[in-house]
mmCIF file of C-alpha atoms in Angstrom:
data_model
loop_
_atom_site.group_PDB
_atom_site.id
_atom_site.type_symbol
_atom_site.label_atom_id
_atom_site.label_comp_id
_atom_site.label_asym_id
_atom_site.label_seq_id
_atom_site.Cartn_x
_atom_site.Cartn_y
_atom_site.Cartn_z
ATOM 1 C CA MET A 1 0.040 -0.159 -0.179
ATOM 2 C CA ILE A 2 3.027 2.494 0.703
ATOM 3 C CA LEU A 3 4.239 1.884 -2.806
ATOM 4 C CA LEU A 4 0.754 2.263 -4.466
ATOM 5 C CA THR A 5 0.543 5.680 -2.591
ATOM 6 C CA LEU A 6 3.708 6.824 -3.467
ATOM 7 C CA SER A 7 3.154 6.080 -7.158
ATOM 8 C CA MET A 8 -0.017 7.805 -6.987
ATOM 9 C CA THR A 9 1.498 10.798 -5.432
ATOM 10 C CA ILE A 10 3.893 10.730 -8.074
ATOM 11 C CA PHE A 11 1.776 10.430 -10.669
ATOM 12 C CA ALA A 12 -0.456 13.387 -9.099
ATOM 13 C CA TYR A 13 2.289 15.606 -9.489
ATOM 14 C CA LEU A 14 3.139 15.095 -12.849
ATOM 15 C CA ILE A 15 -0.312 15.195 -14.297
ATOM 16 C CA GLY A 16 -0.397 18.364 -12.089
ATOM 17 C CA SER A 17 2.519 19.438 -13.965
ATOM 18 C CA ILE A 18 0.847 19.492 -17.438
ATOM 19 C CA SER A 19 -0.130 23.253 -17.523
ATOM 20 C CA SER A 20 -3.641 23.571 -19.362
ATOM 21 C CA ALA A 21 -3.479 27.180 -19.804
ATOM 22 C CA ILE A 22 0.209 27.555 -21.182
ATOM 23 C CA LEU A 23 -0.700 24.472 -23.737
ATOM 24 C CA VAL A 24 -4.219 25.807 -24.575
ATOM 25 C CA CYS A 25 -3.023 29.387 -25.282
ATOM 26 C CA LYS A 26 -0.057 28.257 -27.448
ATOM 27 C CA PHE A 27 -2.300 25.691 -29.613
ATOM 28 C CA LEU A 28 -4.829 28.931 -30.257
ATOM 29 C CA GLY A 29 -1.581 31.171 -30.884
ATOM 30 C CA LEU A 30 -2.414 33.310 -28.114
ATOM 31 C CA PRO A 31 0.351 35.071 -25.831
ATOM 32 C CA ASP A 32 1.965 32.998 -23.148
ATOM 33 C CA PRO A 33 -0.193 33.686 -20.026
ATOM 34 C CA ARG A 34 3.031 33.994 -17.890
ATOM 35 C CA THR A 35 4.061 36.808 -19.908
ATOM 36 C CA THR A 36 0.970 38.429 -19.953
ATOM 37 C CA GLY A 37 -2.057 39.999 -17.747
ATOM 38 C CA SER A 38 -1.488 38.867 -14.279
ATOM 39 C CA LYS A 39 1.321 36.234 -15.585
ATOM 40 C CA ASN A 40 -0.343 33.504 -13.655
ATOM 41 C CA PRO A 41 -0.698 30.456 -15.814
ATOM 42 C CA GLY A 42 -4.549 29.760 -14.907
ATOM 43 C CA ALA A 43 -8.226 29.920 -16.057
ATOM 44 C CA THR A 44 -8.935 33.492 -14.461
ATOM 45 C CA ASN A 45 -5.687 35.066 -16.663
ATOM 46 C CA VAL A 46 -6.643 33.132 -19.625
ATOM 47 C CA LEU A 47 -10.224 35.003 -19.378
ATOM 48 C CA ARG A 48 -8.302 38.275 -19.165
ATOM 49 C CA ILE A 49 -6.425 37.839 -22.583
ATOM 50 C CA SER A 50 -9.167 35.844 -24.674
ATOM 51 C CA THR A 51 -12.823 34.346 -24.648
ATOM 52 C CA LYS A 52 -14.814 32.720 -21.929
ATOM 53 C CA PHE A 53 -14.851 29.532 -24.161
ATOM 54 C CA THR A 54 -11.123 29.300 -23.835
ATOM 55 C CA ALA A 55 -11.012 30.299 -20.125
ATOM 56 C CA ALA A 56 -13.490 27.594 -19.558
ATOM 57 C CA THR A 57 -11.530 24.971 -21.403
ATOM 58 C CA VAL A 58 -8.625 25.566 -19.134
ATOM 59 C CA LEU A 59 -10.857 25.572 -16.467
ATOM 60 C CA PHE A 60 -12.091 22.293 -16.875
ATOM 61 C CA LEU A 61 -8.928 20.728 -17.690
ATOM 62 C CA ASP A 62 -7.275 22.255 -14.574
ATOM 63 C CA ILE A 63 -10.223 20.639 -12.538
ATOM 64 C CA LEU A 64 -9.372 17.399 -14.265
ATOM 65 C CA LYS A 65 -5.934 17.229 -13.086
ATOM 66 C CA GLY A 66 -7.173 17.019 -9.509
ATOM 67 C CA THR A 67 -9.865 14.705 -9.871
ATOM 68 C CA ILE A 68 -8.016 11.789 -12.084
ATOM 69 C CA PRO A 69 -5.476 11.350 -9.325
ATOM 70 C CA VAL A 70 -7.718 11.274 -6.338
ATOM 71 C CA TRP A 71 -10.519 9.372 -7.861
ATOM 72 C CA GLY A 72 -7.849 6.600 -9.020
ATOM 73 C CA ALA A 73 -6.676 6.711 -5.417
ATOM 74 C CA TYR A 74 -10.139 6.473 -3.888
ATOM 75 C CA PHE A 75 -11.196 3.451 -6.097
ATOM 76 C CA LEU A 76 -7.575 2.183 -5.238
ATOM 77 C CA LYS A 77 -8.927 1.930 -1.556
ATOM 78 C CA ILE A 78 -6.005 4.384 -0.527
ATOM 79 C CA ASP A 79 -6.422 5.906 3.027
ATOM 80 C CA SER A 80 -8.412 8.848 3.367
ATOM 81 C CA LEU A 81 -5.563 11.095 4.923
ATOM 82 C CA TYR A 82 -3.345 9.690 2.029
ATOM 83 C CA LEU A 83 -5.899 11.104 -0.473
ATOM 84 C CA GLY A 84 -4.808 14.464 0.875
ATOM 85 C CA PHE A 85 -1.437 13.981 -0.059
ATOM 86 C CA ILE A 86 -2.080 12.578 -3.276
ATOM 87 C CA GLY A 87 -4.345 15.910 -4.082
ATOM 88 C CA MET A 88 -1.727 18.289 -2.516
ATOM 89 C CA ALA A 89 0.513 16.418 -5.002
ATOM 90 C CA ALA A 90 -1.502 17.485 -7.860
ATOM 91 C CA CYS A 91 -1.833 21.035 -6.710
ATOM 92 C CA LEU A 92 1.879 21.191 -6.155
ATOM 93 C CA GLY A 93 2.514 19.991 -9.787
ATOM 94 C CA HIS A 94 0.019 23.073 -10.908
ATOM 95 C CA MET A 95 1.915 25.394 -8.813
ATOM 96 C CA TYR A 96 5.270 24.418 -9.512
ATOM 97 C CA PRO A 97 5.539 22.395 -12.717
ATOM 98 C CA ILE A 98 8.404 20.483 -13.537
ATOM 99 C CA PHE A 99 7.660 20.746 -17.463
ATOM 100 C CA PHE A 100 7.518 24.427 -17.117
ATOM 101 C CA ASN A 101 10.418 25.396 -15.269
ATOM 102 C CA PHE A 102 8.666 25.262 -11.793
ATOM 103 C CA LYS A 103 6.523 28.319 -12.644
ATOM 104 C CA GLY A 104 2.765 27.746 -12.151
ATOM 105 C CA GLY A 105 -0.530 28.818 -11.099
ATOM 106 C CA LYS A 106 -2.492 28.891 -7.837
ATOM 107 C CA ALA A 107 -4.276 25.377 -8.432
ATOM 108 C CA VAL A 108 -7.469 26.601 -7.181
ATOM 109 C CA ALA A 109 -9.402 24.820 -10.201
ATOM 110 C CA THR A 110 -6.914 21.756 -9.635
ATOM 111 C CA ALA A 111 -7.778 21.697 -5.982
ATOM 112 C CA LEU A 112 -11.639 21.934 -6.607
ATOM 113 C CA GLY A 113 -11.091 18.828 -8.943
ATOM 114 C CA THR A 114 -9.239 16.981 -6.014
ATOM 115 C CA LEU A 115 -12.406 17.517 -3.486
ATOM 116 C CA LEU A 116 -15.050 16.556 -6.479
ATOM 117 C CA PRO A 117 -14.701 13.078 -5.688
ATOM 118 C CA MET A 118 -16.369 13.280 -2.048
ATOM 119 C CA GLY A 119 -19.579 14.220 -4.253
ATOM 120 C CA PHE A 120 -21.306 17.129 -6.432
ATOM 121 C CA THR A 121 -23.174 18.502 -3.682
ATOM 122 C CA LEU A 122 -19.521 19.685 -1.972
ATOM 123 C CA GLY A 123 -18.528 20.887 -5.720
ATOM 124 C CA GLY A 124 -21.869 22.501 -6.034
ATOM 125 C CA LEU A 125 -21.448 24.437 -2.987
ATOM 126 C CA LEU A 126 -17.698 25.382 -3.362
ATOM 127 C CA ILE A 127 -18.834 26.648 -7.100
ATOM 128 C CA ILE A 128 -21.634 28.573 -5.950
ATOM 129 C CA THR A 129 -19.571 30.332 -3.020
ATOM 130 C CA TRP A 130 -16.731 31.000 -5.661
ATOM 131 C CA VAL A 131 -19.593 32.634 -7.944
ATOM 132 C CA LEU A 132 -21.075 34.762 -5.139
ATOM 133 C CA VAL A 133 -18.088 36.196 -4.085
ATOM 134 C CA VAL A 134 -17.037 36.959 -7.791
ATOM 135 C CA LYS A 135 -20.117 38.364 -8.295
ATOM 136 C CA LEU A 136 -19.868 40.728 -5.152
ATOM 137 C CA THR A 137 -16.379 41.743 -5.190
ATOM 138 C CA LYS A 138 -14.901 41.210 -8.850
ATOM 139 C CA TYR A 139 -12.105 39.526 -7.051
ATOM 140 C CA SER A 140 -11.026 36.100 -8.437
ATOM 141 C CA SER A 141 -8.359 35.849 -5.583
ATOM 142 C CA LEU A 142 -10.991 36.554 -2.898
ATOM 143 C CA ALA A 143 -13.098 34.442 -3.799
ATOM 144 C CA ALA A 144 -10.731 31.582 -4.024
ATOM 145 C CA ILE A 145 -9.400 32.341 -0.711
ATOM 146 C CA ILE A 146 -13.081 32.228 0.927
ATOM 147 C CA THR A 147 -14.133 29.380 -1.105
ATOM 148 C CA VAL A 148 -10.909 27.105 0.055
ATOM 149 C CA ALA A 149 -11.271 28.651 3.474
ATOM 150 C CA THR A 150 -14.940 27.296 3.620
ATOM 151 C CA ALA A 151 -14.272 24.019 2.075
ATOM 152 C CA PRO A 152 -13.365 22.078 5.368
ATOM 153 C CA LEU A 153 -17.032 23.415 7.005
ATOM 154 C CA PHE A 154 -18.731 21.864 4.135
ATOM 155 C CA VAL A 155 -16.509 18.760 4.097
ATOM 156 C CA TYR A 156 -17.234 18.455 8.296
ATOM 157 C CA LEU A 157 -20.822 18.688 7.400
ATOM 158 C CA LEU A 158 -21.071 16.385 4.555
ATOM 159 C CA LYS A 159 -17.966 13.614 4.796
ATOM 160 C CA PRO A 160 -16.292 14.500 8.055
ATOM 161 C CA LEU A 161 -13.910 11.322 7.074
ATOM 162 C CA TYR A 162 -12.210 14.063 4.537
ATOM 163 C CA VAL A 163 -11.918 16.868 7.082
ATOM 164 C CA TYR A 164 -7.930 16.716 7.772
ATOM 165 C CA PRO A 165 -7.067 16.213 4.365
ATOM 166 C CA THR A 166 -9.417 19.200 3.132
ATOM 167 C CA LEU A 167 -7.446 21.276 5.857
ATOM 168 C CA MET A 168 -3.981 20.736 4.621
ATOM 169 C CA LEU A 169 -5.081 21.606 0.959
ATOM 170 C CA SER A 170 -6.731 24.826 2.149
ATOM 171 C CA ALA A 171 -3.571 25.674 3.549
ATOM 172 C CA LEU A 172 -1.654 25.198 0.839
ATOM 173 C CA ILE A 173 -3.978 27.026 -1.390
ATOM 174 C CA ILE A 174 -4.159 30.210 1.158
ATOM 175 C CA PHE A 175 -0.405 30.279 1.205
ATOM 176 C CA ARG A 176 0.087 30.276 -2.376
ATOM 177 C CA HIS A 177 -2.132 33.457 -2.266
ATOM 178 C CA ARG A 178 -0.373 35.204 0.227
ATOM 179 C CA ASP A 179 0.823 38.008 -2.220
ATOM 180 C CA ASN A 180 -2.965 38.289 -3.371
ATOM 181 C CA ILE A 181 -3.901 38.840 0.402
ATOM 182 C CA LYS A 182 -1.291 41.394 0.898
ATOM 183 C CA ARG A 183 -2.224 43.170 -2.262
ATOM 184 C CA LEU A 184 -6.381 42.823 -1.364
ATOM 185 C CA LEU A 185 -5.394 44.548 1.827
ATOM 186 C CA LYS A 186 -3.672 47.519 -0.109
ATOM 187 C CA GLY A 187 -6.361 47.904 -2.350
ATOM 188 C CA THR A 188 -4.326 47.084 -5.426
ATOM 189 C CA GLU A 189 -5.382 43.461 -6.410
ATOM 190 C CA SER A 190 -6.731 43.267 -9.979
ATOM 191 C CA LYS A 191 -10.532 42.548 -10.491
ATOM 192 C CA ILE A 192 -12.140 40.385 -13.275
ATOM 193 C CA THR A 193 -13.186 42.889 -15.893
ATOM 194 C CA HIS A 194 -15.168 40.525 -18.156
ATOM 195 C CA LYS A 195 -18.956 40.482 -17.561
ATOM 196 C CA MET A 196 -19.531 37.366 -15.776
#
């Protein structure tokens, strides 16, 4: 079981390292998201430089990067605590991709993907939370921070067995947003300008 868990953790990191934003933008002849907009290779920045459809494609692929390894590990009967490490590995791959010089995004969509195997009710609550905060504030980063901060509460109410893995994941995502938090406090954080 230890070898299987280690193998799934490595697999999760490698699949997380596949940057959907960079590859989709390259395929469509768009600017590299690491060099334009917020310089973050994620769906929100792709929305800034392209269309909603392109951003939605990146979002979908980034979610899959989290869902595939965690769902696979779940069906392989890997312990719930280790599912958290596998989910974190997928997110770390997105944040520090080995295929793209370790310069990646914030892994919010990938984190959502790691939580979806717990059920679509949880996924729906997280998506609703994110959308509501974005609608009210126009800050994608604030929406991400609030969503991942409330995720452990939702998990506790729905599937308490997975609270500790979710706490680990939430802490990682919030830590990755530390610069955004500083800009939010200073009032210099960029807003989403596209109408949602």
